[in-house]
XYZ file of C-alpha atoms in Angstrom:
588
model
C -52.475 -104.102 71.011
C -50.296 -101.904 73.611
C -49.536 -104.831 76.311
C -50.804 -107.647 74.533
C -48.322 -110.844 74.963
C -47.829 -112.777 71.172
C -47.558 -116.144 71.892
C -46.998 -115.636 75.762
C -43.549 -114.536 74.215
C -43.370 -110.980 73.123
C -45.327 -107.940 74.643
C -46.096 -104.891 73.188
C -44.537 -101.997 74.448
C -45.764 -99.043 72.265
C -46.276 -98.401 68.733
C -43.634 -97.059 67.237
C -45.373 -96.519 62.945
C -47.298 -97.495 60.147
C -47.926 -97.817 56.988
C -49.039 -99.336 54.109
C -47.194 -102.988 55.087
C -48.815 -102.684 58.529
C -48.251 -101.313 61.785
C -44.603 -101.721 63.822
C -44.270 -102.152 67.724
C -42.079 -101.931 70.290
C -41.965 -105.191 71.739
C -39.949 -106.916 74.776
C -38.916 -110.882 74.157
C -39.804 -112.155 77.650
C -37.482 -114.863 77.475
C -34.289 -113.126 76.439
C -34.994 -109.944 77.756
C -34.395 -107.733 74.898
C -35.789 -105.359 72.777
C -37.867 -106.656 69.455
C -39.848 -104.919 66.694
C -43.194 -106.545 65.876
C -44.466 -105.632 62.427
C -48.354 -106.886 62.626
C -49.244 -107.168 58.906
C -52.712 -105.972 57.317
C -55.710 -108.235 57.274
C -55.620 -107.566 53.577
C -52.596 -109.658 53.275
C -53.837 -112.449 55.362
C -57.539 -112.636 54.216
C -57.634 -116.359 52.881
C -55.849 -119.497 54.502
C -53.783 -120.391 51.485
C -52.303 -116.167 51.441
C -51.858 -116.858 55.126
C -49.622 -120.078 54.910
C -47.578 -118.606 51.725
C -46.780 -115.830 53.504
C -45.640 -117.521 56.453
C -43.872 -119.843 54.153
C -41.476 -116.875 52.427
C -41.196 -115.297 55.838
C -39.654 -118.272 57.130
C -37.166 -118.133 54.454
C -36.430 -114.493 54.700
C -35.858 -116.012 58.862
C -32.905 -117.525 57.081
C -31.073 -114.210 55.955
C -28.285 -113.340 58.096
C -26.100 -110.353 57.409
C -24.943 -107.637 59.045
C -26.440 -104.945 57.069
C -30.468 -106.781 57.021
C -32.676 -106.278 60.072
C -33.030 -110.035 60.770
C -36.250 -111.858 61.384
C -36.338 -113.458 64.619
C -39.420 -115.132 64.338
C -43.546 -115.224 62.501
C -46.244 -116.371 64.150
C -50.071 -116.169 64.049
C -51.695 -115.663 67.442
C -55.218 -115.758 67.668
C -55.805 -114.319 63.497
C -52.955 -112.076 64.516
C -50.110 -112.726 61.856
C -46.795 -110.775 63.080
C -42.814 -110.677 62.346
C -40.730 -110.579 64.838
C -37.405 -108.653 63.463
C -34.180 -106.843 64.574
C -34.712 -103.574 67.165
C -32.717 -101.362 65.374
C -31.894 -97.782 66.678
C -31.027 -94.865 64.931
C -32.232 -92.427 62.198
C -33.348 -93.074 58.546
C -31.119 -92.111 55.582
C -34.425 -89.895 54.389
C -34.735 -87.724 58.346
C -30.606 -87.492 58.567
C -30.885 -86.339 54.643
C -33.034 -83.496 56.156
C -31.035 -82.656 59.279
C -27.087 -82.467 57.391
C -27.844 -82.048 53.667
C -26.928 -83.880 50.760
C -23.476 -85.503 51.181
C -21.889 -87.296 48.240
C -19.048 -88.940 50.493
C -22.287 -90.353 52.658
C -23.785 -91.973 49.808
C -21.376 -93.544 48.791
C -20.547 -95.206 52.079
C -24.301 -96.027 52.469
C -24.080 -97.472 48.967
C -21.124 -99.806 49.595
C -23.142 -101.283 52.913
C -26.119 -101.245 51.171
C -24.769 -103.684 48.165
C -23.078 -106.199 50.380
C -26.422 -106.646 51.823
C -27.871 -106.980 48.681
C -24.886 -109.704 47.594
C -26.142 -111.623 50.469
C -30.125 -112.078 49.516
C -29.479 -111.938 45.570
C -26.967 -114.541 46.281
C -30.050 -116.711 47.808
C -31.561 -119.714 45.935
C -34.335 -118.953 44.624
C -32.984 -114.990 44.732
C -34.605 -113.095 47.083
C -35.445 -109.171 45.841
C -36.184 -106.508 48.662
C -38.195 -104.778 45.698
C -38.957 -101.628 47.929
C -34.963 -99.859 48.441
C -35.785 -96.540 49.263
C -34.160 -93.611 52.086
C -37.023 -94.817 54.260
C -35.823 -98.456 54.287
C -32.119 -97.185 54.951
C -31.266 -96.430 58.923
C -27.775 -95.189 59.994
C -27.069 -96.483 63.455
C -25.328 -94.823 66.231
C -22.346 -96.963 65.340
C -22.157 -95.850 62.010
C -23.948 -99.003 60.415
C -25.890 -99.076 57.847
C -28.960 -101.276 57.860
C -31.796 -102.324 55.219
C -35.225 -102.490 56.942
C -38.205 -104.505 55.317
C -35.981 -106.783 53.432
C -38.685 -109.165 51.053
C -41.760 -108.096 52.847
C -42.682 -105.806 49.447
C -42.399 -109.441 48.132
C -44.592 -110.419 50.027
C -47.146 -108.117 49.356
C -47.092 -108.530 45.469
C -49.617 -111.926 46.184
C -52.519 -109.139 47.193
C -53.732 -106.289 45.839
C -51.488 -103.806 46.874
C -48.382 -102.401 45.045
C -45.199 -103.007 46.270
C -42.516 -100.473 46.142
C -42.381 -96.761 46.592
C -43.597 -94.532 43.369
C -39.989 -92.149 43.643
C -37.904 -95.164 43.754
C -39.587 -97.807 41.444
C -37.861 -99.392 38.594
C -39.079 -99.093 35.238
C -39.776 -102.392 34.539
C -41.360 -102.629 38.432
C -43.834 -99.617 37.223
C -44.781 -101.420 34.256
C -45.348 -104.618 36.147
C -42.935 -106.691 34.456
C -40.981 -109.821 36.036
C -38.311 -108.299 38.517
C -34.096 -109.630 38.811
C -31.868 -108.506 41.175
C -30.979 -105.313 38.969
C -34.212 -103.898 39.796
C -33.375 -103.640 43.334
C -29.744 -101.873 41.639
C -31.714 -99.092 40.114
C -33.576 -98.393 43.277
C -30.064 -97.904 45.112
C -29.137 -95.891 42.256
C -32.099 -93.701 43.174
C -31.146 -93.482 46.724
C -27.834 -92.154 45.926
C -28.765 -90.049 43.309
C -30.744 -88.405 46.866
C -28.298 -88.673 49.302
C -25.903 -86.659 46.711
C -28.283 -83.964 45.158
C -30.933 -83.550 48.475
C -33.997 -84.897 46.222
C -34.634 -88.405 43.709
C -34.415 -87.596 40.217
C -38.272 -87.826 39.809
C -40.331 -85.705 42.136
C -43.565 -84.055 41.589
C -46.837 -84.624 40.571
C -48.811 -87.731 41.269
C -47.727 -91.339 41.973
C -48.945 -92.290 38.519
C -46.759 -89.520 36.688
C -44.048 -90.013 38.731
C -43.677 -94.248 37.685
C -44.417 -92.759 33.613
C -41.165 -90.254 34.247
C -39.219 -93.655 35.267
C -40.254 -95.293 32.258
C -40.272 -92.900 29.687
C -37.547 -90.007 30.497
C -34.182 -89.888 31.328
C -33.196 -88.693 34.432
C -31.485 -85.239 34.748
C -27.704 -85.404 35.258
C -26.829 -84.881 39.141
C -24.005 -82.276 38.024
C -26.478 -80.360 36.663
C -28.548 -80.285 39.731
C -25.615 -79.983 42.173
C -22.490 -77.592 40.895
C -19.042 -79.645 40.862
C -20.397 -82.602 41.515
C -17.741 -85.965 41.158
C -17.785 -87.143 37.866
C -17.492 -90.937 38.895
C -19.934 -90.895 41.221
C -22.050 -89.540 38.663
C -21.245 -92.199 36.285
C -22.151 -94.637 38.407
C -25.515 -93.119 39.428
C -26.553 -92.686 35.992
C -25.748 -96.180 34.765
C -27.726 -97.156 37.572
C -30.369 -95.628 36.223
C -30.550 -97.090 32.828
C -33.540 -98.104 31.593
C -32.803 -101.061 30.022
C -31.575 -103.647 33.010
C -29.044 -105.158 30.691
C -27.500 -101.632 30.415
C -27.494 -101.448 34.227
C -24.459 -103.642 36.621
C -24.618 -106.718 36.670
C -25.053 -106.978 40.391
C -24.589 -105.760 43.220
C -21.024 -106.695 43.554
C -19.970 -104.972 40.726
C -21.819 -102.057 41.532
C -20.019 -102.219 45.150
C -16.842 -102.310 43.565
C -17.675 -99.347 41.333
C -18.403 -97.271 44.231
C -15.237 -98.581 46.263
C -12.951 -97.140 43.323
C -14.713 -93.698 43.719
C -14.334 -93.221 46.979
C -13.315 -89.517 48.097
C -9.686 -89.336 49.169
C -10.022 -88.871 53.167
C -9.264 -85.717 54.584
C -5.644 -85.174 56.037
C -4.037 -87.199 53.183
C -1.255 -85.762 51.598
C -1.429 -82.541 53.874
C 2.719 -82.061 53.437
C 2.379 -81.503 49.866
C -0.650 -79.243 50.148
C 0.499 -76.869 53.010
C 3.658 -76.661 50.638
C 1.334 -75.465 47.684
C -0.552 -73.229 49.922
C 2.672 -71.593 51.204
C 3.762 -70.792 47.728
C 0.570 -69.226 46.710
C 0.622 -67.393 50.136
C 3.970 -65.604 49.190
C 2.790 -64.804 46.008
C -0.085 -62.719 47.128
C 1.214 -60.799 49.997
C 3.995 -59.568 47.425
C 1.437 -58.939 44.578
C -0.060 -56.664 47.550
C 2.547 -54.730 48.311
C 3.042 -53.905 45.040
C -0.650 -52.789 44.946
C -0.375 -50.938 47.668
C 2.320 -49.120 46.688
C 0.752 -47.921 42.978
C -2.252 -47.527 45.119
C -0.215 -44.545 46.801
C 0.484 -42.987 43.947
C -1.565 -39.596 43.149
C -4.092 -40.188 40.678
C -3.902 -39.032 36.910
C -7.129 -38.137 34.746
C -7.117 -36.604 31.655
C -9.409 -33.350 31.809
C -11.671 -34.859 29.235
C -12.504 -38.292 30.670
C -15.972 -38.592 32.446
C -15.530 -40.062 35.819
C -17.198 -43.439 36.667
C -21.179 -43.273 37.957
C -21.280 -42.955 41.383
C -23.069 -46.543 43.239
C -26.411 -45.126 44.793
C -29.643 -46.475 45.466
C -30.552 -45.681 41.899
C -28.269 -47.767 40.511
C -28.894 -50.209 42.432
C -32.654 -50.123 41.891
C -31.716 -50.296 38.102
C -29.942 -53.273 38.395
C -32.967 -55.360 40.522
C -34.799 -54.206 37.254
C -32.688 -55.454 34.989
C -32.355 -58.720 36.648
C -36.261 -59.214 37.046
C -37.084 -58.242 33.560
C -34.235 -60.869 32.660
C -36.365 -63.297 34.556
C -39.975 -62.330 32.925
C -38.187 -62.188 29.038
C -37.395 -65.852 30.094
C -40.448 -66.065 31.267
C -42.814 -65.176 28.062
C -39.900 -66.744 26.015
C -40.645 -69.894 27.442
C -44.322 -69.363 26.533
C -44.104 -68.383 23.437
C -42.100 -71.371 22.397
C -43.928 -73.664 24.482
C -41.271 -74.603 26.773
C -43.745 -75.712 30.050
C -41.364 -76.534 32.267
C -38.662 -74.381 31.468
C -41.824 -71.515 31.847
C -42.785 -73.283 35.711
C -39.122 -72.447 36.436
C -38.730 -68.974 35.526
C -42.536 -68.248 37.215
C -40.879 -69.964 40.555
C -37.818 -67.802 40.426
C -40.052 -64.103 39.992
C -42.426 -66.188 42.723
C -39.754 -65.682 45.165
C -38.420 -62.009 44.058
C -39.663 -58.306 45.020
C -41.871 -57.670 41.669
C -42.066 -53.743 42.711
C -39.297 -52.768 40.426
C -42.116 -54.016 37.804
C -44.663 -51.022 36.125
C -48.577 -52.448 36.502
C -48.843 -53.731 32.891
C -45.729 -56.010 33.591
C -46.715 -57.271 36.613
C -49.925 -58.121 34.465
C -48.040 -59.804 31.737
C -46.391 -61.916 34.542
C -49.256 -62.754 36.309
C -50.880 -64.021 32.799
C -48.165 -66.008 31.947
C -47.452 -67.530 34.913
C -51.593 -68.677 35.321
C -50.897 -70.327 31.651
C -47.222 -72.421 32.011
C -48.779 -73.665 35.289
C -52.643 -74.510 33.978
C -50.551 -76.515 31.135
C -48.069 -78.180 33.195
C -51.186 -79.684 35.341
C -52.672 -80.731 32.547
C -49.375 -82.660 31.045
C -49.441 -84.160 34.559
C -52.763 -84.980 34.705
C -52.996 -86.592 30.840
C -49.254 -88.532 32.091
C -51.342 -90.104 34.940
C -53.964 -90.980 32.708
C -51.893 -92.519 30.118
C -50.220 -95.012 32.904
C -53.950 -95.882 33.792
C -54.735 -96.336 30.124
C -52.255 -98.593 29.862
C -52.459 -100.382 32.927
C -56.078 -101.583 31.536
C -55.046 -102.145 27.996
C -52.165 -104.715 29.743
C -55.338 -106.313 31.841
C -57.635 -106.776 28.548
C -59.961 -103.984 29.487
C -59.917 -102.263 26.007
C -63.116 -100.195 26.336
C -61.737 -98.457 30.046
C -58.284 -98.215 28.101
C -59.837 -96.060 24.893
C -61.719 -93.868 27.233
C -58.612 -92.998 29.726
C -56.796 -92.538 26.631
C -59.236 -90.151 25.016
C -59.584 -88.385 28.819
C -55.592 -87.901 28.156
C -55.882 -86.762 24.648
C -58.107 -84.136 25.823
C -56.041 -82.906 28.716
C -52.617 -82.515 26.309
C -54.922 -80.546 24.027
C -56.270 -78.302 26.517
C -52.659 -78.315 27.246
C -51.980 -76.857 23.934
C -55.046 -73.991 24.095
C -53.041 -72.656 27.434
C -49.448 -72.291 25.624
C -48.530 -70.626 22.418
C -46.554 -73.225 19.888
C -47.029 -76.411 22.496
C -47.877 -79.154 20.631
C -48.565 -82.808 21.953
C -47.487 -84.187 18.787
C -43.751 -83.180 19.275
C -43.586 -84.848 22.606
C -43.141 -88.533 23.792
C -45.897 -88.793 25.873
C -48.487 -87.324 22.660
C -46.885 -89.958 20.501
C -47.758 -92.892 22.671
C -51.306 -91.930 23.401
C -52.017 -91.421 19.940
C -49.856 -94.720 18.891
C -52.762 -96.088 21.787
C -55.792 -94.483 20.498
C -54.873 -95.639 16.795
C -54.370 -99.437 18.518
C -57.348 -99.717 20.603
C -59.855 -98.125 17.879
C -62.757 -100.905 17.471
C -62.181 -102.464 14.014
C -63.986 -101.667 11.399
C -64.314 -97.873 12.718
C -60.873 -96.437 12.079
C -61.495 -93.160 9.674
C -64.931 -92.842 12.205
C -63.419 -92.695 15.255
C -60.137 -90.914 14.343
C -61.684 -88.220 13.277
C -62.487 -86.983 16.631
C -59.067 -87.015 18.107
C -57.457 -85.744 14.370
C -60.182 -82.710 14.098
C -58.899 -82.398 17.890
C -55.725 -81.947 16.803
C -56.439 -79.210 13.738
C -58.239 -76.858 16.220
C -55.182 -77.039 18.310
C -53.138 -76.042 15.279
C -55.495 -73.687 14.108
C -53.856 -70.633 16.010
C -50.569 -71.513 14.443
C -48.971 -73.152 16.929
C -46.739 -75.253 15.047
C -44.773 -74.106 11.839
C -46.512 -75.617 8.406
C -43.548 -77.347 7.733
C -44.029 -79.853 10.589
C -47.949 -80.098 10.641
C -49.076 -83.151 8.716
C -45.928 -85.043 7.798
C -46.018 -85.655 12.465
C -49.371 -85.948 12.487
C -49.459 -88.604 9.710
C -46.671 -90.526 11.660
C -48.278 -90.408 14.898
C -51.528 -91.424 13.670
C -50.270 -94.611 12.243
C -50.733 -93.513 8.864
C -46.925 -92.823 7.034
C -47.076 -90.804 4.197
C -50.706 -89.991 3.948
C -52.252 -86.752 5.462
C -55.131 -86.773 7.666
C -58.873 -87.492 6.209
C -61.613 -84.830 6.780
C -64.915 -85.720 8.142
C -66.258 -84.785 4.792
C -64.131 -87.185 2.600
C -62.037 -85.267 0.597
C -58.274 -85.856 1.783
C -55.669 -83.081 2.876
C -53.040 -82.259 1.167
C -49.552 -82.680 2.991
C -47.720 -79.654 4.566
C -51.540 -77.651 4.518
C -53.957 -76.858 7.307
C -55.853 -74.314 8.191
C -54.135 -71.368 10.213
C -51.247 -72.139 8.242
C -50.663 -68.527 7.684
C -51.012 -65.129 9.377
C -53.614 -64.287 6.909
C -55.596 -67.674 7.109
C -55.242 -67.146 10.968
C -56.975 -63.508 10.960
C -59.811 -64.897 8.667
C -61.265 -67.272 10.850
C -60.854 -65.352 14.084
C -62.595 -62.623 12.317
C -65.738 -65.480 11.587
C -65.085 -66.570 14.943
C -66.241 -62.827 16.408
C -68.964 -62.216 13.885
C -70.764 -65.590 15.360
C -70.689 -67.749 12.962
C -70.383 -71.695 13.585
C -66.891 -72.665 15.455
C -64.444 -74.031 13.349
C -64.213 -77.652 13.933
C -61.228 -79.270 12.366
C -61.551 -80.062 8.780
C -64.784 -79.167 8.503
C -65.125 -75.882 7.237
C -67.874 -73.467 8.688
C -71.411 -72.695 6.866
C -72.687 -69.234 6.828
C -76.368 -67.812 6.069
C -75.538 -67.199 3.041
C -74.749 -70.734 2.277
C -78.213 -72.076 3.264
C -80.530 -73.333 0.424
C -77.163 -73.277 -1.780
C -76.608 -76.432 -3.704
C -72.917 -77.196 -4.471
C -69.866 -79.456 -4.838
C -69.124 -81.346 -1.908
C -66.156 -79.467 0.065
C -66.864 -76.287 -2.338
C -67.653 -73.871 0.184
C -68.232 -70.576 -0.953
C -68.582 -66.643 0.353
C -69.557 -63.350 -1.144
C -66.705 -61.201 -2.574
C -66.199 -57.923 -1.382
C -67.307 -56.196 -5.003
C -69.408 -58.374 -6.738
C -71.752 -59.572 -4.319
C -70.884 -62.998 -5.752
C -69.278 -65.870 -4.437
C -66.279 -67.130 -4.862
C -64.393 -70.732 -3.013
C -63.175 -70.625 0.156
C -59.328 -72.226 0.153
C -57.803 -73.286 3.217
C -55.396 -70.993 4.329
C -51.806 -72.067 3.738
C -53.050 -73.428 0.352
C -51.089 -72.087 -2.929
C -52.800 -70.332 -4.690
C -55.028 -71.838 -8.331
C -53.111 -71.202 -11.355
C -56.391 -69.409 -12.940
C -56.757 -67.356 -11.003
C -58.824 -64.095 -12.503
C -56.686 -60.519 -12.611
C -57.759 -58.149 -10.296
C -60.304 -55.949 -11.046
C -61.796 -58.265 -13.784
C -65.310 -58.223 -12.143
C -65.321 -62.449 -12.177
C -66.627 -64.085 -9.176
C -63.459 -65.381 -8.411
C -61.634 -62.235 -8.527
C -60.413 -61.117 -4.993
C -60.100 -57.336 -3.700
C -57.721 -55.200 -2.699
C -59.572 -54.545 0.635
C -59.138 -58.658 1.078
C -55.653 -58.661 0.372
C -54.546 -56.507 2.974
């Protein structure tokens, strides 16, 4: 392309990016002389006649945007299967490189904001509205002059009649993730995302993959910027927050309400009201060097210890080394706190701080521990990430009809929340939103007819998660009845028989130490429900679910309860000799 002439009007200079909207030159208008970019777009948007004349169509009507604040199109044109835009040459840096050459800069965003919503009054206030869709850091350039412009106005528009998505996956809206019709307030919650950056350094959802990122934007609320970024304006982060509302009807109403928001905010200049502040400082000034000379004068005064009072420990490198242990042990009880309870990402944080800190204060067996935990928080938050992703996808196909890709992804994201579970002690899916809607999916897209049959998969899943006691007994069935679509009845065994509520097996310390124990002699894993056979069960005929085991006296057998179970009220007194009569040895 480099010195091709477009329509024996524009030349190509040099290239100056690309992307996934096409590739930008650096162009020269021959006629007028001046400097031109020329955005060639991707033969995947222009792969049919009819695609190529709509898009030319709502290019020539973005043509008729004139502001300030929008790069302008000049001109579009198709030369020789070649279909370009001709915009606005526009020099300077992006919001997103100056964000990482000065630092995040509340006053800045909120001057970028106000520019960035009159351009936005401008296109919304087009007929039909016209939505940039794709208001992101990257789209945002801060000229020499101290303008603000929007790059790429409508051509994410444009791009939503082919296959590819439009918008950026940090800076979508939630109802743009979900793929839902699109107003101007969509646009709103972008910019709120932009300042939310330009104030704080980073968006409010970073991390992980595309996919997990546009389920955070849907699903959770986005962490306040004060508690990202210490003393941060309260009004400013008002309006960021309402910004971000889920809900557009909760959001502004448009962009010029937004702007004024954001014009009442604005920081008082500096220089303002100086008079009044050198008085203030004056005052405090006095104040101090005559509560110093007072100091210094009882400082000079010879000093007076009673002959019985130790004298303060001396500050050596001991000390010293003491305290770096303190702190880092701090850091590692938050650490295997944070595991035990099953607090993932609150775990990720505490491994990130001891990541970056001298662990030789640490004996061997800590440094251990620390390595352990950290391996587990981490494994778990990848696979939260990973069954997020997969929930998205799941229902991304269940939206588009495809019900048998849907069950699977959602049974691939079951699995990956209850590995989830086998890497961190009392993390439990079904306390979470993210559990709760795959489950709410799996119980929806079940073929009919097959309910209790298929459940049982994902519910026996959910029993050998519990089975080390990682939730409390008091929570077990009554959330897994709920999220399994079933209020107020417990889960169903493969067998038949029904559960009763508030049991389960490992509901105890006791009921937990009996099955690891069959779980090291070799016997059958536990699987849900379904309560493990041994030898000397074989040939036995018996009640269904009446699973018996030899006693530890008697050589006889007597039924195996699920732990957590209260105890039958005939039950025979020890030492009786019965069958059912349990030994000391087995009660300890």
């Amino acid at each position: 392309m480099i010195g091709r002439v477009l329509a024996g009007e524009y030349e190509i200079v040099r290239e100056l990016g690309r992307g996934g909207m096409g590739v930008v030159y650096l162009g020269r208008q021959r006629s007028l002389d001046r400097p031109v970019a020329v955005k060639v777009l991707p033969p995947s948007m222009v792969d049919s006649r009819e695609r190529r004349a709509l898009l030319l169509a709502e290019a020539r009507l973005l043509a008729r945007l004139s502001h300030p604040g929008i790069v302008g199109v000049i001109d579009v044109l198709e030369d020789d299967g070649v279909v370009c835009l001709v915009m606005e040459y526009v020099e300077g840096e992006t919001a997103r490189d100056w964000l990482g050459t000065h630092g995040p800069d509340p006053r800045r965003a909120v001057a970028a904001g106000v520019a960035v919503c009159r351009a936005l009054e401008t296109a919304h206030g087009q007929t039909p509205p016209i939505i940039h869709r794709d208001v992101s850091s990257a789209n945002l350039v801060f000229t020499p002059r101290g303008e603000v412009k929007l790059l790429d106005f409508g051509l994410a528009a444009l791009s939503t009649r082919s296959a590819e998505a439009a918008g950026s996956a940090p800076y979508l809206s939630p109802e743009q993730a979900q793929g839902s019709a699109l107003d101007a307030r969509s646009d709103l919650y972008s910019l709120g995302v932009v300042l939310y950056e330009l104030s704080t350094g980073h968006p409010p959802f970073g991390g992980g993959g595309e996919f997990s990122i546009a389920y955070r934007h849907v699903h959770e609320p986005p962490p306040p910027p004060s508690a990202v970024r210490a003393g941060f304006p309260p009004d400013l982060e008002r309006i960021i927050l309402k910004c971000l509302e889920k809900q557009p009807e909760n959001r502004y109403r448009d962009a010029r309400q937004l702007r004024q928001a954001l014009e009442s905010c604005v920081l008082q200049p500096a220089g303002q009201g100086e008079t009044a502040s050198m008085k203030r400082i004056a005052v405090v000034v006095l104040v101090g060097v005559l509560g110093l000379a007072g100091l210094a004068w009882y400082l000079r005064r010879p000093p007076e210890r009673d002959a019985g009072t130790p004298a303060a420990p001396a500050l050596n490198a001991r000390t010293i080394d003491e305290a770096a242990r303190q702190a880092i042990l701090a850091e590692l009880t938050a650490l295997r706190d944070a595991y035990t309870w099953g607090d993932v990402e609150g775990g990720c944080q505490a491994a990130a701080r001891l990541s970056r800190a001298d662990l030789a204060p640490l004996d061997p067996r800590e440094r251990t521990e620390y390595s352990q935990l950290r391996f587990k928080v981490e494994s778990a938050q990848k696979k939260i990430a990973a069954a997020s992703e997969l929930a998205v996808l799941a229902h991304t196909a269940q939206a588009q009809a495809r019900r048998e890709e849907a069950l699977l992804l959602a049974r691939r994201a079951f699995e990956q929340l209850n590995s989830a579970v086998e890497d961190v002690s009392r993390y439990t899916w079904q306390n979470t939103p993210l559990g709760i809607d795959i489950v709410n999916m799996l119980a929806a897209l079940e073929p009919p007819g097959a309910g209790q049959v298929a459940s049982a998969t994902w519910e026996a899943a959910l029993l050998r998660a519990q089975a080390g006691g990682r939730a409390s007994a008091s929570r077990r069935w009554p959330n897994c009845a709920a999220s399994c679509g079933m209020p107020g009845r417990a889960p169903r065994r493969p067998g038949g028989a029904d559960l009763p509520t508030g049991s389960g097996p490992g509901a105890t310390q006791r009921g937990r130490s009996h099955h690891r124990r069959r779980r090291q002699r070799g016997t059958r894993a536990y699987r849900g429900a379904q309560l493990p056979r041994g030898p000397q069960d074989s040939g036995r005929a018996g009640k269904p679910g009446d699973h018996r085991r030899p006693t530890a006296r008697t050589g006889g057998t007597a039924p195996h309860r699920h732990a957590g179970h209260s105890a039958p009220s005939d039950r025979h007194p020890q030492g009786s000799g019965q069958p059912g009569a349990p030994s000391r040895a087995r009660r300890r």
